[in-house]
């Protein structure tokens, strides 16, 4: 792990009181003293303190470097209304997240802000171009106190993760701003279940302790044990990922031995609620009945010494109580993704016992609304980095011979949709990338056309990074999953039935996947099942196929509920990275890409 530059150490904020695990040779200890007068009104031992104090825990997860408001459906949350209808609300963007958190902290002298991983990685242009330095800078300004690591914190490897923590210029790209050295995170990344294979020691702190006026709350951070299955081999080389339950229980015991009885686990693993509405009651009809997925078993296995679980990874929104091993309900939360929500949890701390009064824990998710004022310091940050990004946005990525219509195409099959699907198949077909046999692309994810005429000085036919990004601005992570032939056919039928019957959503498909869409019929009958083929062979309902798609589709978005039934998921690069790599590998000035023929879906009218 690289050393923290002396000037950065001096700049670390002293307002936090963070004590870290002692006795770990590779970790060391962290102890910070609260400045005089910063503790607030109550003084421990004065005889006038109330027995309990409410500690506000603000939390979020899966920001993925989304500094600017996420575009399209990626930037909305679903809100259930009193009459049962569901409203879509635009949300997210650090200018609004900062305002939301700062407003929420008002009137709460005991407030701590924590996150559950994937704050960086698979990031949009503004952050990803600069190895997520802009996001770390924003998180510092947000006064984040602590975060666990997620799988995407390992996208560029443990050495780069250490740089994000400690600061210093990028080893290859150097410093991005003249005269400025990247300061790193002034909050600790926790990675309790990630150790070096060579030493068996954690690569980062396993836990930290937040203190104020004698109140002590320990935080343990873990990522999902399955991280090696969804991160490139280079990113996790030399590392070992351990069981989440065993790790949290181990360090909870260690914290107890050190006198810390109030404990929160930051876990980058999650679940799926029965409703996509952020305000859905997942304790209805019974405790925890409305959520499923890995976090349920993890929560049931983590020691009762842990008082609350802040989770992530699935990009879902939920506030649930799941019984701990003793059968006692315990709060488990997740705040969707991309900074669209934050969770406000009240932890009632008993000064006499040093523990949380679990029966008094309350929690709720809140929308990061774009109707509120923007935080000026975040606006300045975004403006500054956007100026640096401008030259990158104009870089050529590939060449086309004519307009390739996407958003502007009127036929069910769009030429640009075919090109994107082909790029996804090519990028994820190699065995070590997922072994995809076909790719599916949602039409709503294609936000524009690729235009032959130059938008700037790049020349006609040149596709710039900025133009490619405009086509796919969501920077969705690509998934490769197992689906049966029967599930594939059902997915095709869901294009034109159920919620999509009135307004069909025709998936764009990769080369070699063909079928007939009969618009003279209604509902699911519009798909001619016998016509569905892969490379000329009829799809076998009982056979398993490896299918590439973005995370939105894999989560059942746009009414494709059957796609959520996938198994054996591998998470790959972002859709934009895959698309740009395809353009670079398959076009040149002398041999540009021509618009695909759009002949994979035969339409009968």
XYZ file of C-alpha atoms in Angstrom:
605
model
C 0.000 0.000 0.000
C 1.473 3.340 -0.957
C 2.338 5.824 1.756
C 0.161 8.856 2.371
C 1.905 12.058 1.214
C 2.883 14.231 4.215
C 0.900 17.215 2.953
C -2.180 15.001 2.682
C -1.789 13.695 6.212
C -1.729 17.264 7.440
C -4.897 18.008 5.513
C -6.890 15.119 6.942
C -9.899 16.496 8.784
C -9.663 16.171 12.555
C -13.393 16.456 13.096
C -13.785 12.691 12.831
C -13.055 10.465 15.782
C -12.095 7.174 14.203
C -10.248 4.447 16.080
C -9.166 1.460 14.016
C -8.241 -2.128 14.732
C -4.991 -2.508 16.631
C -2.592 -5.432 16.429
C -2.858 -6.023 12.680
C 0.614 -5.697 11.219
C -0.566 -4.776 7.749
C -3.238 -2.421 9.000
C -1.869 -0.483 11.967
C -4.027 1.621 14.235
C -5.819 4.888 13.696
C -6.710 7.155 16.613
C -7.964 10.696 16.205
C -8.665 13.232 18.932
C -11.738 15.443 18.771
C -10.798 19.120 18.727
C -11.512 21.111 21.861
C -15.053 22.421 21.905
C -16.154 20.244 18.983
C -17.990 17.695 21.089
C -21.154 19.678 21.633
C -23.095 20.434 24.798
C -23.051 17.216 26.828
C -19.941 16.184 28.738
C -19.507 12.604 29.872
C -19.338 12.309 33.623
C -21.033 15.655 34.236
C -23.964 13.941 35.873
C -26.419 15.771 33.659
C -26.391 13.507 30.592
C -29.495 11.539 29.692
C -29.009 7.802 29.775
C -29.708 7.432 26.050
C -28.733 9.504 23.044
C -30.044 9.187 19.495
C -27.312 8.714 16.897
C -28.276 9.532 13.329
C -26.835 7.095 10.789
C -27.043 8.388 7.210
C -26.100 5.843 4.555
C -26.022 5.150 0.831
C -24.455 2.637 -1.547
C -23.537 1.905 -5.176
C -22.861 5.488 -6.228
C -20.673 4.246 -9.113
C -19.163 7.670 -9.703
C -22.452 9.272 -10.723
C -21.567 12.872 -9.932
C -23.985 14.388 -12.422
C -27.673 13.421 -12.242
C -28.079 10.001 -13.884
C -29.866 10.226 -17.219
C -33.060 8.512 -18.295
C -34.575 5.682 -16.278
C -31.295 5.218 -14.414
C -31.990 8.583 -12.790
C -35.467 7.875 -11.440
C -36.997 6.136 -8.445
C -40.437 4.586 -8.146
C -42.653 5.946 -5.397
C -45.869 4.244 -4.345
C -48.707 6.737 -3.852
C -51.489 6.627 -1.267
C -53.976 5.468 -3.913
C -51.752 2.537 -4.893
C -50.412 4.022 -8.113
C -46.669 4.349 -8.688
C -45.021 7.663 -9.518
C -41.629 8.004 -11.212
C -39.465 10.678 -9.599
C -36.186 12.082 -11.046
C -33.436 11.771 -8.452
C -29.698 11.768 -7.836
C -26.616 13.841 -8.547
C -24.041 14.831 -5.912
C -25.148 18.470 -5.997
C -28.471 17.270 -4.607
C -27.075 14.437 -2.480
C -24.845 16.923 -0.655
C -27.811 19.197 0.008
C -29.942 16.265 1.195
C -27.314 14.994 3.631
C -26.440 18.439 4.953
C -30.097 19.236 5.504
C -30.720 15.887 7.191
C -27.852 16.458 9.649
C -29.319 19.706 10.947
C -30.465 19.340 14.540
C -28.585 16.060 15.009
C -25.423 16.614 17.077
C -24.650 12.903 16.885
C -24.611 12.104 13.150
C -22.417 9.663 11.236
C -22.453 8.995 7.472
C -21.536 5.565 6.098
C -21.654 3.708 2.785
C -21.737 0.085 1.661
C -19.388 -0.059 -1.317
C -19.235 0.409 -5.087
C -18.919 4.147 -4.655
C -16.563 4.056 -7.635
C -16.189 1.756 -10.624
C -18.346 1.416 -13.754
C -18.486 5.219 -13.510
C -19.700 7.750 -16.074
C -17.317 9.792 -18.213
C -16.809 12.603 -15.712
C -15.387 10.326 -13.023
C -14.177 7.257 -14.893
C -11.819 9.224 -17.139
C -9.892 10.318 -14.079
C -9.751 6.997 -12.250
C -12.581 8.198 -10.007
C -10.565 10.945 -8.343
C -13.497 13.374 -8.817
C -15.804 11.027 -6.916
C -13.415 10.608 -3.994
C -13.056 14.391 -3.852
C -16.850 14.722 -3.809
C -17.181 12.109 -1.063
C -14.697 14.049 1.042
C -16.828 17.160 0.609
C -19.920 15.130 1.510
C -18.288 14.401 4.898
C -18.483 10.644 4.448
C -17.162 9.028 7.635
C -16.617 5.437 6.531
C -17.368 2.982 3.745
C -17.027 -0.702 3.122
C -15.507 -1.844 -0.150
C -17.584 -3.294 -2.964
C -16.553 -5.525 -5.838
C -16.069 -2.537 -8.145
C -13.508 -0.991 -5.826
C -11.282 -3.792 -7.163
C -11.831 -3.036 -10.863
C -8.356 -1.523 -11.143
C -6.759 -3.714 -8.488
C -5.754 -3.441 -4.845
C -2.866 -1.064 -5.551
C -5.208 1.447 -7.171
C -7.661 1.032 -4.302
C -4.843 1.866 -1.905
C -4.115 5.003 -3.953
C -7.737 6.089 -3.688
C -7.385 5.718 0.075
C -3.954 7.280 0.549
C -3.646 9.746 -2.326
C -0.917 10.424 -4.853
C -0.997 10.816 -8.613
C -1.921 7.916 -10.864
C 1.148 5.774 -11.637
C 0.490 5.834 -15.394
C -1.608 8.908 -16.109
C 0.004 11.113 -13.489
C -1.676 14.155 -11.947
C -4.752 15.446 -13.777
C -4.696 19.025 -12.490
C -1.566 21.085 -12.827
C 0.031 21.832 -9.487
C -2.363 19.541 -7.605
C -1.712 16.120 -6.172
C -4.661 13.841 -5.504
C -5.217 13.824 -1.745
C -7.085 10.541 -1.468
C -10.019 9.691 0.762
C -10.188 11.262 4.197
C -12.541 8.469 5.269
C -11.459 4.840 5.768
C -12.262 2.071 3.314
C -12.970 -1.126 5.261
C -12.227 -4.560 3.804
C -12.476 -7.042 6.661
C -12.951 -10.119 4.474
C -10.271 -9.322 1.863
C -6.797 -10.588 2.730
C -3.474 -10.980 0.987
C -2.861 -14.586 0.017
C 0.826 -14.186 0.899
C 0.263 -12.974 4.459
C -3.326 -13.743 5.388
C -3.688 -10.174 6.649
C -6.455 -7.742 5.611
C -5.439 -5.388 2.801
C -7.211 -2.476 4.513
C -8.662 -1.808 7.940
C -11.288 -4.410 8.872
C -13.150 -2.017 11.142
C -13.134 1.449 12.619
C -14.803 3.115 15.585
C -16.717 6.385 15.470
C -16.623 8.292 18.770
C -18.224 11.393 20.163
C -18.688 12.431 23.791
C -18.147 8.880 24.968
C -20.528 7.393 22.398
C -18.753 4.628 20.469
C -20.056 2.826 17.392
C -17.981 0.268 15.547
C -18.234 -0.267 11.797
C -17.162 -3.499 10.087
C -16.925 -3.480 6.274
C -17.092 -6.516 3.971
C -17.716 -7.129 0.290
C -19.420 -10.178 -1.125
C -17.399 -13.375 -0.916
C -18.163 -13.975 -4.597
C -16.236 -10.897 -5.750
C -13.670 -13.020 -7.654
C -16.505 -14.349 -9.816
C -17.547 -10.877 -10.995
C -14.266 -8.962 -11.177
C -11.454 -9.436 -13.676
C -8.666 -11.717 -12.548
C -6.143 -8.873 -12.637
C -8.239 -6.862 -10.212
C -8.119 -9.463 -7.449
C -4.772 -11.147 -8.140
C -3.108 -12.221 -4.903
C -6.231 -11.605 -2.830
C -8.560 -13.929 -0.974
C -12.194 -13.177 -0.207
C -13.737 -14.727 2.890
C -17.223 -15.620 4.101
C -19.206 -12.539 5.049
C -20.882 -14.035 8.132
C -17.741 -15.567 9.607
C -15.765 -12.362 9.042
C -18.303 -10.002 10.561
C -18.778 -12.292 13.556
C -15.009 -12.517 14.080
C -14.497 -8.770 14.189
C -17.659 -8.179 16.196
C -16.111 -10.338 18.924
C -12.889 -8.345 18.660
C -14.750 -5.062 18.981
C -16.616 -6.397 22.017
C -13.289 -7.317 23.640
C -12.183 -3.720 23.072
C -15.282 -2.419 24.797
C -17.258 -1.467 21.685
C -20.743 -2.929 22.014
C -22.610 -0.894 19.392
C -21.776 -2.280 15.949
C -22.963 -1.647 12.381
C -21.992 -3.944 9.490
C -21.422 -2.397 6.047
C -22.023 -5.286 3.653
C -21.689 -5.099 -0.115
C -24.267 -7.783 -0.746
C -27.981 -7.358 -0.932
C -31.427 -8.551 -1.729
C -34.428 -7.910 -3.932
C -37.670 -6.506 -2.533
C -41.003 -7.657 -3.877
C -41.680 -4.135 -5.177
C -39.475 -1.635 -6.988
C -41.066 1.260 -5.095
C -38.527 2.711 -2.691
C -41.200 3.204 -0.002
C -42.530 -0.359 -0.208
C -43.112 -1.995 3.179
C -40.982 -5.115 2.979
C -42.079 -6.169 6.474
C -45.566 -6.868 5.181
C -47.282 -9.174 5.927
C -44.530 -10.354 8.316
C -41.036 -9.314 9.379
C -38.750 -9.414 6.350
C -41.325 -11.224 4.201
C -40.975 -8.759 1.334
C -37.286 -9.216 0.567
C -35.343 -12.143 -0.849
C -31.805 -12.818 -1.975
C -28.398 -13.461 -0.394
C -28.699 -10.782 2.285
C -31.525 -12.678 4.002
C -29.373 -15.679 4.923
C -26.418 -13.414 5.717
C -28.542 -11.336 8.095
C -29.866 -14.454 9.781
C -26.303 -15.690 10.342
C -24.610 -12.553 11.668
C -24.205 -12.406 15.428
C -26.774 -10.464 17.477
C -23.829 -8.333 18.653
C -24.292 -6.412 15.379
C -27.104 -3.883 15.705
C -27.820 -2.932 12.071
C -26.806 -3.887 8.526
C -26.221 -1.346 5.750
C -26.141 -3.253 2.461
C -25.785 -2.769 -1.302
C -24.750 -4.495 -4.551
C -28.237 -5.266 -5.903
C -29.056 -1.571 -6.539
C -32.393 -2.050 -4.772
C -34.187 0.049 -2.183
C -35.418 -1.525 1.032
C -35.717 -0.961 4.767
C -36.494 -4.315 6.371
C -36.250 -6.038 9.708
C -34.802 -9.527 9.384
C -34.460 -11.732 12.479
C -30.930 -12.278 13.829
C -29.837 -15.773 15.010
C -31.624 -15.217 18.341
C -34.865 -14.407 16.537
C -34.751 -10.719 17.390
C -35.652 -8.325 14.537
C -32.738 -6.289 13.182
C -32.704 -3.429 10.667
C -31.336 -4.169 7.175
C -31.235 -1.303 4.667
C -30.219 -0.442 1.106
C -30.551 2.901 -0.700
C -30.892 1.905 -4.366
C -27.936 3.254 -6.386
C -26.342 6.271 -8.106
C -27.082 8.583 -5.163
C -30.831 8.609 -5.822
C -31.719 7.767 -2.232
C -30.191 7.981 1.206
C -31.194 6.095 4.341
C -31.773 7.857 7.664
C -31.537 5.456 10.608
C -31.919 6.376 14.273
C -29.746 4.305 16.630
C -30.655 4.844 20.274
C -27.430 4.489 22.254
C -27.545 3.505 25.930
C -24.657 5.237 27.717
C -24.826 2.849 30.667
C -24.509 -0.348 28.637
C -22.676 1.131 25.646
C -25.062 -0.723 23.367
C -27.865 0.133 20.945
C -31.433 -0.250 22.167
C -32.499 -2.459 19.277
C -36.232 -2.060 19.914
C -35.849 1.670 19.318
C -34.043 1.494 15.960
C -35.982 3.344 13.253
C -35.096 3.742 9.586
C -36.443 5.109 6.298
C -35.225 5.804 2.786
C -35.521 9.322 1.351
C -35.427 10.566 -2.234
C -32.512 12.775 -3.286
C -34.857 15.162 -5.036
C -33.739 17.446 -7.844
C -36.259 20.050 -6.717
C -33.967 21.230 -3.932
C -31.071 23.676 -4.205
C -27.767 22.459 -5.608
C -24.716 22.467 -3.340
C -22.434 25.200 -4.801
C -19.213 23.385 -3.911
C -20.375 20.324 -5.856
C -21.373 22.462 -8.838
C -17.865 23.962 -8.845
C -16.320 20.488 -8.657
C -18.376 19.193 -11.600
C -17.608 22.283 -13.704
C -13.894 22.010 -13.025
C -13.634 18.351 -13.973
C -15.882 18.756 -17.012
C -13.411 21.268 -18.435
C -10.662 18.681 -18.065
C -12.847 16.015 -19.678
C -13.588 18.043 -22.807
C -10.452 16.991 -24.745
C -11.115 13.349 -23.858
C -14.704 13.567 -25.044
C -13.496 14.514 -28.541
C -11.168 11.525 -28.953
C -11.974 9.283 -31.952
C -13.227 5.791 -31.141
C -14.063 4.431 -34.578
C -15.486 5.134 -38.003
C -18.883 4.749 -39.702
C -19.797 5.051 -43.380
C -23.284 6.552 -42.889
C -25.810 7.457 -40.228
C -26.638 4.491 -37.981
C -30.090 5.149 -36.604
C -30.995 4.217 -33.083
C -33.348 6.499 -31.220
C -34.618 7.902 -34.483
C -35.368 4.529 -36.097
C -39.070 3.717 -36.415
C -38.894 -0.023 -37.152
C -38.890 -2.557 -34.284
C -35.316 -3.556 -35.138
C -32.904 -0.621 -35.104
C -29.591 -0.651 -36.989
C -27.800 0.874 -34.002
C -29.441 -1.684 -31.733
C -27.941 -4.458 -33.843
C -24.507 -2.814 -33.689
C -24.643 -2.459 -29.902
C -25.796 -6.063 -29.447
C -22.997 -7.288 -31.732
C -20.481 -5.313 -29.698
C -21.773 -6.836 -26.481
C -21.608 -10.342 -27.873
C -18.074 -9.823 -29.189
C -16.864 -8.385 -25.894
C -18.409 -11.069 -23.687
C -18.068 -14.186 -25.879
C -14.533 -15.128 -24.729
C -14.640 -17.820 -22.045
C -12.914 -15.622 -19.485
C -15.390 -12.787 -20.155
C -18.535 -14.861 -19.684
C -18.815 -17.138 -22.730
C -21.858 -15.351 -24.178
C -23.637 -17.015 -27.102
C -26.002 -14.132 -27.854
C -26.743 -10.630 -26.607
C -29.941 -8.711 -25.883
C -30.162 -4.910 -25.728
C -33.132 -2.906 -24.412
C -34.329 -0.326 -26.967
C -34.805 2.370 -24.301
C -31.099 2.247 -23.529
C -30.270 3.611 -26.988
C -30.484 7.353 -26.411
C -29.497 8.786 -29.812
C -28.259 7.980 -33.301
C -24.684 7.740 -34.531
C -24.441 10.545 -37.060
C -22.016 10.520 -40.001
C -21.653 14.314 -40.176
C -18.992 15.650 -37.818
C -20.202 17.325 -34.633
C -16.903 19.175 -34.228
C -13.493 19.195 -35.835
C -13.052 15.417 -35.848
C -14.188 14.926 -39.460
C -17.180 13.209 -41.041
C -17.642 9.561 -40.142
C -15.516 9.720 -37.005
C -17.219 8.471 -33.834
C -15.863 10.369 -30.830
C -15.877 9.211 -27.260
C -18.459 11.855 -26.451
C -20.743 10.678 -29.267
C -20.474 7.060 -28.193
C -21.198 8.104 -24.638
C -24.309 9.996 -25.770
C -25.638 6.781 -27.298
C -25.175 4.841 -24.051
C -24.933 7.335 -21.193
C -26.004 5.009 -18.401
C -22.683 3.163 -18.161
C -24.563 0.022 -17.173
C -22.459 -2.908 -16.157
C -22.732 -5.830 -18.553
C -23.952 -9.187 -17.238
C -23.560 -12.643 -18.730
C -26.140 -15.068 -17.354
C -27.578 -18.536 -17.841
C -31.088 -18.699 -19.301
C -32.947 -21.746 -20.557
C -34.341 -21.777 -24.052
C -37.818 -21.641 -22.508
C -36.874 -18.501 -20.580
C -35.461 -16.920 -23.741
C -38.720 -17.549 -25.573
C -40.691 -16.150 -22.630
C -38.526 -13.014 -22.724
C -39.376 -12.535 -26.400
C -43.064 -12.983 -25.589
C -42.840 -10.406 -22.788
C -41.786 -7.845 -25.426
C -45.369 -7.820 -26.687
C -47.505 -9.013 -23.781
C -48.340 -8.084 -20.201
C -47.224 -4.530 -19.396
C -45.636 -4.256 -22.857
C -48.667 -5.335 -24.895
C -49.956 -1.813 -25.424
C -46.500 -0.427 -26.195
C -44.136 -3.227 -27.264
C -40.497 -3.036 -26.266
C -38.605 -4.970 -28.902
C -35.216 -6.198 -27.721
C -32.305 -5.652 -30.052
C -30.493 -8.915 -30.780
C -26.988 -9.944 -31.828
C -26.026 -11.503 -35.156
C -27.154 -15.107 -35.502
C -30.243 -14.793 -33.301
C -33.397 -14.661 -35.456
C -37.163 -14.970 -35.125
C -40.467 -13.805 -36.618
C -42.648 -11.116 -35.053
C -46.244 -11.464 -36.293
C -48.005 -8.164 -35.623
C -51.274 -9.471 -37.052
C -51.722 -11.445 -33.838
C -52.069 -10.274 -30.236
C -50.100 -10.666 -27.024
C -47.558 -13.442 -26.657
C -48.862 -15.080 -29.856
C -47.028 -12.386 -31.791
C -43.849 -14.401 -31.296
C -43.680 -17.328 -33.705
C -42.012 -19.799 -31.349
C -40.935 -22.222 -34.068
C -39.008 -19.402 -35.781
C -36.702 -18.608 -32.828
C -33.223 -19.764 -33.828
C -29.587 -19.281 -32.879
C -27.148 -19.647 -35.762
C -29.809 -21.465 -37.781
C -30.715 -24.005 -35.078
C -34.049 -23.923 -33.298
C -33.867 -22.850 -29.683
C -34.176 -25.865 -27.383
C -36.459 -25.001 -24.441
C -34.547 -27.408 -22.166
C -31.070 -26.220 -23.119
C -29.100 -23.571 -21.207
C -27.692 -20.569 -23.081
C -25.201 -17.924 -22.012
C -26.772 -14.519 -22.674
C -25.175 -11.066 -22.470
C -27.291 -8.089 -21.401
C -26.918 -4.957 -19.332
C -27.744 -4.884 -15.625
C -31.024 -3.072 -16.248
C -32.359 -5.983 -18.280
C -30.848 -8.582 -15.965
C -32.816 -6.972 -13.154
C -36.077 -7.429 -15.047
C -36.354 -3.832 -16.273
C -38.855 -2.774 -18.944
C -41.268 -5.537 -17.999
C -38.905 -8.478 -18.673
C -39.613 -10.238 -15.383
C -38.325 -13.600 -16.650
C -34.821 -12.209 -17.057
C -34.593 -11.889 -13.265
C -34.754 -15.682 -13.101
C -31.242 -15.973 -14.519
C -28.468 -17.918 -12.801
C -24.667 -18.038 -12.879
C -24.217 -14.297 -13.363
C -20.862 -12.812 -14.321
C -20.482 -9.027 -14.274
C -18.294 -7.626 -17.043
C -17.179 -4.208 -18.217
C -19.563 -1.326 -18.767
C -21.677 -1.262 -21.910
C -19.846 1.861 -23.090
C -16.422 0.297 -22.692
C -17.583 -2.767 -24.613
C -19.033 -0.595 -27.386
C -15.924 1.563 -27.771
C -13.662 -1.490 -27.803
C -15.746 -2.945 -30.633
C -15.580 0.278 -32.658
C -11.800 0.395 -32.291
C -11.289 -3.243 -33.236
C -13.695 -3.347 -36.183
C -13.360 -0.051 -38.038
C -10.796 2.257 -39.567
C -10.793 5.347 -41.788
C -10.421 3.110 -44.853
C -12.837 0.444 -43.639
C -15.643 2.126 -41.664
C -18.579 0.263 -40.176
C -21.663 0.298 -42.407
C -25.170 0.399 -40.945
C -26.323 -3.153 -40.145
C -29.050 -4.490 -42.419
C -31.511 -4.934 -39.530
C -32.687 -8.286 -40.889
C -32.680 -10.427 -37.757
C -36.315 -9.921 -36.826
C -38.789 -10.759 -39.577
C -41.873 -8.607 -39.103
C -45.271 -9.728 -40.405
C -47.869 -6.938 -40.609
